Coordinates of N, CA, C and O in Angstrom, one line a residue:
M1 N 0.9 -31.8 -24.3 CA -0.5 -31.6 -24.1 C -0.8 -30.3 -23.4 O -1.7 -29.5 -23.8
L2 N 0.0 -30.0 -22.4 CA -0.2 -28.7 -21.7 C 0.1 -27.5 -22.6 O -0.6 -26.5 -22.6
S3 N 1.0 -27.6 -23.5 CA 1.4 -26.5 -24.4 C 0.3 -26.3 -25.4 O 0.3 -25.2 -26.0
E4 N -0.6 -27.2 -25.6 CA -1.7 -26.9 -26.5 C -2.8 -26.0 -25.9 O -3.6 -25.4 -26.6
L5 N -2.8 -25.8 -24.6 CA -3.7 -24.9 -24.0 C -3.3 -23.5 -24.3 O -2.1 -23.1 -24.4
K6 N -4.3 -22.6 -24.5 CA -4.0 -21.2 -24.9 C -4.3 -20.2 -23.7 O -5.1 -19.3 -23.8
L7 N -3.6 -20.5 -22.6 CA -3.8 -19.7 -21.4 C -3.2 -18.3 -21.6 O -2.1 -18.2 -22.2
K8 N -3.9 -17.2 -21.1 CA -3.3 -15.9 -21.2 C -2.8 -15.5 -19.8 O -1.8 -14.7 -19.8
T9 N -3.5 -15.9 -18.8 CA -3.1 -15.5 -17.4 C -3.3 -16.7 -16.5 O -4.2 -17.5 -16.7
I10 N -2.4 -16.7 -15.5 CA -2.5 -17.8 -14.5 C -2.2 -17.1 -13.1 O -1.4 -16.2 -13.0
S11 N -3.0 -17.5 -12.2 CA -2.8 -17.0 -10.8 C -2.2 -18.1 -10.0 O -2.7 -19.2 -9.9
I12 N -1.1 -17.8 -9.3 CA -0.4 -18.8 -8.5 C -0.2 -18.3 -7.1 O -0.3 -17.1 -6.8
D13 N 0.1 -19.2 -6.2 CA 0.5 -18.9 -4.8 C 1.8 -18.0 -4.9 O 2.5 -18.1 -5.8
F14 N 2.0 -17.3 -3.9 CA 3.2 -16.4 -3.8 C 4.4 -17.3 -3.4 O 4.8 -17.3 -2.2
E15 N 4.9 -18.1 -4.3 CA 6.0 -19.0 -4.0 C 7.1 -18.5 -4.9 O 7.2 -18.8 -6.1
Q16 N 8.1 -17.8 -4.3 CA 9.2 -17.2 -5.0 C 9.9 -18.2 -5.9 O 10.3 -17.9 -7.0
S17 N 10.2 -19.4 -5.4 CA 10.9 -20.4 -6.1 C 10.2 -20.8 -7.4 O 10.9 -20.9 -8.4
L18 N 8.9 -20.9 -7.4 CA 8.2 -21.2 -8.6 C 8.2 -20.1 -9.6 O 8.4 -20.3 -10.8
I19 N 8.1 -18.8 -9.1 CA 8.2 -17.7 -10.0 C 9.6 -17.6 -10.6 O 9.7 -17.4 -11.8
Q20 N 10.6 -17.7 -9.8 CA 12.0 -17.6 -10.3 C 12.4 -18.8 -11.3 O 13.2 -18.6 -12.2
A21 N 11.9 -19.9 -11.0 CA 12.2 -21.1 -11.9 C 11.8 -21.0 -13.3 O 12.3 -21.5 -14.2
R22 N 10.7 -20.2 -13.5 CA 10.2 -19.9 -14.8 C 9.6 -21.2 -15.5 O 9.6 -21.2 -16.8
Y23 N 9.3 -22.2 -14.8 CA 8.7 -23.4 -15.4 C 7.5 -23.1 -16.2 O 7.2 -23.6 -17.3
I24 N 6.6 -22.2 -15.6 CA 5.4 -21.9 -16.3 C 5.6 -21.2 -17.6 O 5.0 -21.6 -18.6
E25 N 6.6 -20.3 -17.6 CA 6.8 -19.6 -18.9 C 7.5 -20.5 -19.9 O 7.4 -20.2 -21.1
L26 N 8.1 -21.6 -19.5 CA 8.6 -22.5 -20.5 C 7.5 -23.3 -21.2 O 7.7 -23.6 -22.4
V27 N 6.5 -23.6 -20.5 CA 5.4 -24.3 -21.1 C 4.4 -23.4 -21.8 O 4.0 -23.6 -22.9
F28 N 4.1 -22.3 -21.2 CA 3.2 -21.3 -21.7 C 3.9 -20.0 -22.0 O 4.1 -19.2 -21.2
V29 N 4.4 -19.8 -23.2 CA 5.3 -18.8 -23.6 C 4.9 -17.4 -23.3 O 5.6 -16.6 -22.7
D30 N 3.7 -17.1 -23.7 CA 3.2 -15.7 -23.5 C 2.2 -15.5 -22.4 O 1.2 -14.8 -22.5
I31 N 2.5 -16.2 -21.3 CA 1.6 -16.2 -20.1 C 1.8 -15.0 -19.2 O 2.9 -14.5 -19.1
N32 N 0.8 -14.5 -18.6 CA 0.9 -13.4 -17.7 C 0.7 -14.1 -16.3 O -0.3 -14.6 -16.0
I33 N 1.7 -14.0 -15.4 CA 1.7 -14.6 -14.1 C 1.2 -13.6 -13.1 O 1.9 -12.5 -13.0
Q34 N 0.2 -13.9 -12.4 CA -0.3 -13.1 -11.3 C -0.2 -13.8 -10.0 O -0.6 -15.0 -9.9
C35 N 0.4 -13.2 -9.0 CA 0.5 -13.8 -7.7 C -0.7 -13.5 -6.8 O -1.3 -12.4 -7.0
C36 N -1.0 -14.4 -6.0 CA -2.2 -14.2 -5.1 C -1.9 -13.3 -4.0 O -1.0 -13.6 -3.2
Y37 N -2.7 -12.2 -3.8 CA -2.4 -11.3 -2.7 C -2.7 -11.9 -1.4 O -2.0 -11.6 -0.4
H38 N -3.7 -12.8 -1.3 CA -4.0 -13.5 0.0 C -2.7 -14.2 0.5 O -2.4 -14.2 1.6
H39 N -2.1 -15.0 -0.4 CA -0.9 -15.8 0.0 C 0.3 -14.9 0.3 O 1.1 -15.2 1.1
L40 N 0.4 -13.8 -0.4 CA 1.4 -12.8 -0.1 C 1.2 -12.3 1.3 O 2.2 -12.2 2.1
S41 N 0.0 -11.9 1.6 CA -0.3 -11.4 3.0 C 0.0 -12.5 4.1 O 0.6 -12.2 5.1
Q42 N -0.3 -13.7 3.8 CA 0.0 -14.8 4.7 C 1.5 -14.9 4.9 O 2.0 -15.1 6.0
S43 N 2.3 -14.8 3.8 CA 3.7 -14.9 3.8 C 4.3 -13.8 4.6 O 5.2 -14.0 5.4
I44 N 3.8 -12.6 4.5 CA 4.3 -11.4 5.3 C 4.0 -11.7 6.8 O 4.8 -11.4 7.6
W45 N 2.8 -12.2 7.1 CA 2.4 -12.4 8.5 C 3.3 -13.5 9.1 O 3.8 -13.3 10.2
R46 N 3.7 -14.5 8.3 CA 4.6 -15.6 8.8 C 6.0 -15.0 9.1 O 6.6 -15.3 10.1
K47 N 6.4 -14.0 8.3 CA 7.7 -13.4 8.5 C 7.7 -12.5 9.7 O 8.6 -12.5 10.5
V48 N 6.5 -11.8 9.9 CA 6.4 -11.0 11.2 C 6.5 -11.9 12.4 O 7.2 -11.5 13.4
Q49 N 5.9 -13.0 12.3 CA 5.9 -14.0 13.5 C 7.4 -14.5 13.6 O 7.9 -14.6 14.7
N50 N 8.0 -14.9 12.5 CA 9.3 -15.5 12.6 C 10.4 -14.6 13.1 O 11.3 -15.0 13.8
I51 N 10.2 -13.3 12.9 CA 11.3 -12.4 13.4 C 10.9 -11.8 14.8 O 11.5 -10.9 15.3
G52 N 9.8 -12.3 15.3 CA 9.4 -11.9 16.7 C 8.7 -10.6 16.8 O 8.7 -10.0 17.9
L53 N 8.0 -10.2 15.8 CA 7.2 -9.0 15.9 C 5.7 -9.1 16.1 O 5.0 -8.1 16.2
A54 N 5.2 -10.4 16.3 CA 3.8 -10.6 16.4 C 3.2 -9.9 17.6 O 2.2 -9.2 17.6
K55 N 3.9 -9.9 18.8 CA 3.4 -9.2 20.0 C 3.4 -7.7 19.8 O 2.4 -7.0 20.1
K56 N 4.5 -7.2 19.2 CA 4.5 -5.7 18.9 C 3.5 -5.3 17.9 O 2.9 -4.2 18.0
Y57 N 3.2 -6.2 16.9 CA 2.2 -5.9 15.9 C 0.8 -5.8 16.6 O 0.0 -4.9 16.3
K58 N 0.5 -6.6 17.6 CA -0.8 -6.5 18.3 C -0.8 -5.3 19.2 O -1.9 -4.8 19.5
E59 N 0.3 -4.9 19.8 CA 0.3 -3.8 20.8 C 0.6 -2.4 20.2 O 0.3 -1.4 20.8
N60 N 1.2 -2.3 19.0 CA 1.7 -1.1 18.6 C 1.1 -0.7 17.2 O 1.4 -1.4 16.2
E61 N 0.4 0.4 17.1 CA -0.2 0.9 15.9 C 0.8 1.1 14.8 O 0.6 0.9 13.6
N62 N 2.0 1.7 15.2 CA 3.0 2.0 14.2 C 3.5 0.7 13.5 O 3.7 0.7 12.3
V63 N 3.7 -0.4 14.2 CA 4.1 -1.7 13.7 C 3.0 -2.2 12.7 O 3.3 -2.6 11.6
R64 N 1.7 -2.1 13.2 CA 0.6 -2.5 12.3 C 0.6 -1.7 11.0 O 0.4 -2.3 9.9
Q65 N 0.8 -0.5 11.1 CA 0.8 0.4 9.9 C 1.9 0.0 9.0 O 1.7 0.0 7.8
M66 N 3.1 -0.2 9.5 CA 4.3 -0.6 8.7 C 4.0 -1.9 7.9 O 4.3 -2.0 6.7
V67 N 3.4 -2.9 8.7 CA 3.1 -4.2 8.0 C 2.1 -4.0 6.9 O 2.2 -4.5 5.8
S68 N 1.1 -3.1 7.2 CA 0.1 -2.8 6.2 C 0.7 -2.2 4.9 O 0.3 -2.4 3.8
M69 N 1.6 -1.3 5.2 CA 2.3 -0.6 4.0 C 3.1 -1.6 3.2 O 3.1 -1.6 2.0
I70 N 3.8 -2.6 3.9 CA 4.5 -3.6 3.2 C 3.5 -4.4 2.3 O 3.8 -4.8 1.2
K71 N 2.4 -4.8 2.9 CA 1.4 -5.5 2.1 C 0.9 -4.8 0.9 O 0.5 -5.4 -0.1
G72 N 0.9 -3.4 1.0 CA 0.4 -2.6 -0.1 C 1.5 -2.4 -1.2 O 1.1 -1.9 -2.3
L73 N 2.7 -2.8 -1.0 CA 3.7 -2.5 -2.0 C 3.4 -3.1 -3.4 O 3.7 -2.5 -4.4
P74 N 2.9 -4.3 -3.5 CA 2.6 -4.9 -4.8 C 1.6 -4.1 -5.6 O 1.6 -4.2 -6.9
S75 N 0.8 -3.2 -5.0 CA -0.2 -2.4 -5.8 C 0.4 -1.2 -6.3 O -0.2 -0.5 -7.1
I76 N 1.7 -0.9 -6.0 CA 2.3 0.3 -6.5 C 2.8 0.1 -8.0 O 3.4 -1.0 -8.2
I77 N 2.4 0.9 -8.9 CA 2.9 0.8 -10.3 C 4.3 1.2 -10.4 O 4.7 2.3 -10.0
S78 N 5.2 0.3 -10.8 CA 6.6 0.5 -10.8 C 7.0 1.7 -11.6 O 8.0 2.4 -11.3
S79 N 6.3 2.1 -12.7 CA 6.7 3.2 -13.5 C 6.4 4.5 -12.7 O 6.9 5.6 -13.1
K80 N 5.6 4.5 -11.6 CA 5.3 5.7 -10.9 C 6.3 5.9 -9.7 O 6.2 6.9 -9.0
I81 N 7.2 5.0 -9.5 CA 8.2 5.1 -8.4 C 9.3 5.9 -8.9 O 9.9 5.7 -9.9
C82 N 9.7 7.0 -8.1 CA 10.8 7.9 -8.5 C 12.1 7.2 -8.2 O 12.3 6.5 -7.3

């Protein structure tokens, strides 16, 4: 029944295991998978907290800038990277 749907694009949470498992691509062969930037940002913030950088993030502009740059990486077009 799901395979009868003609989806072109699907937006999913940034869950690496789901992306790597390729379950979606098995059901929807020509699907374009887009990850949700909001959930990616949440994931990055959780990592900042888990490695003990939350306090430095709040106090240090350089740390905030680095985290912002990491959040921006998905917007870089891979063919433009040297």
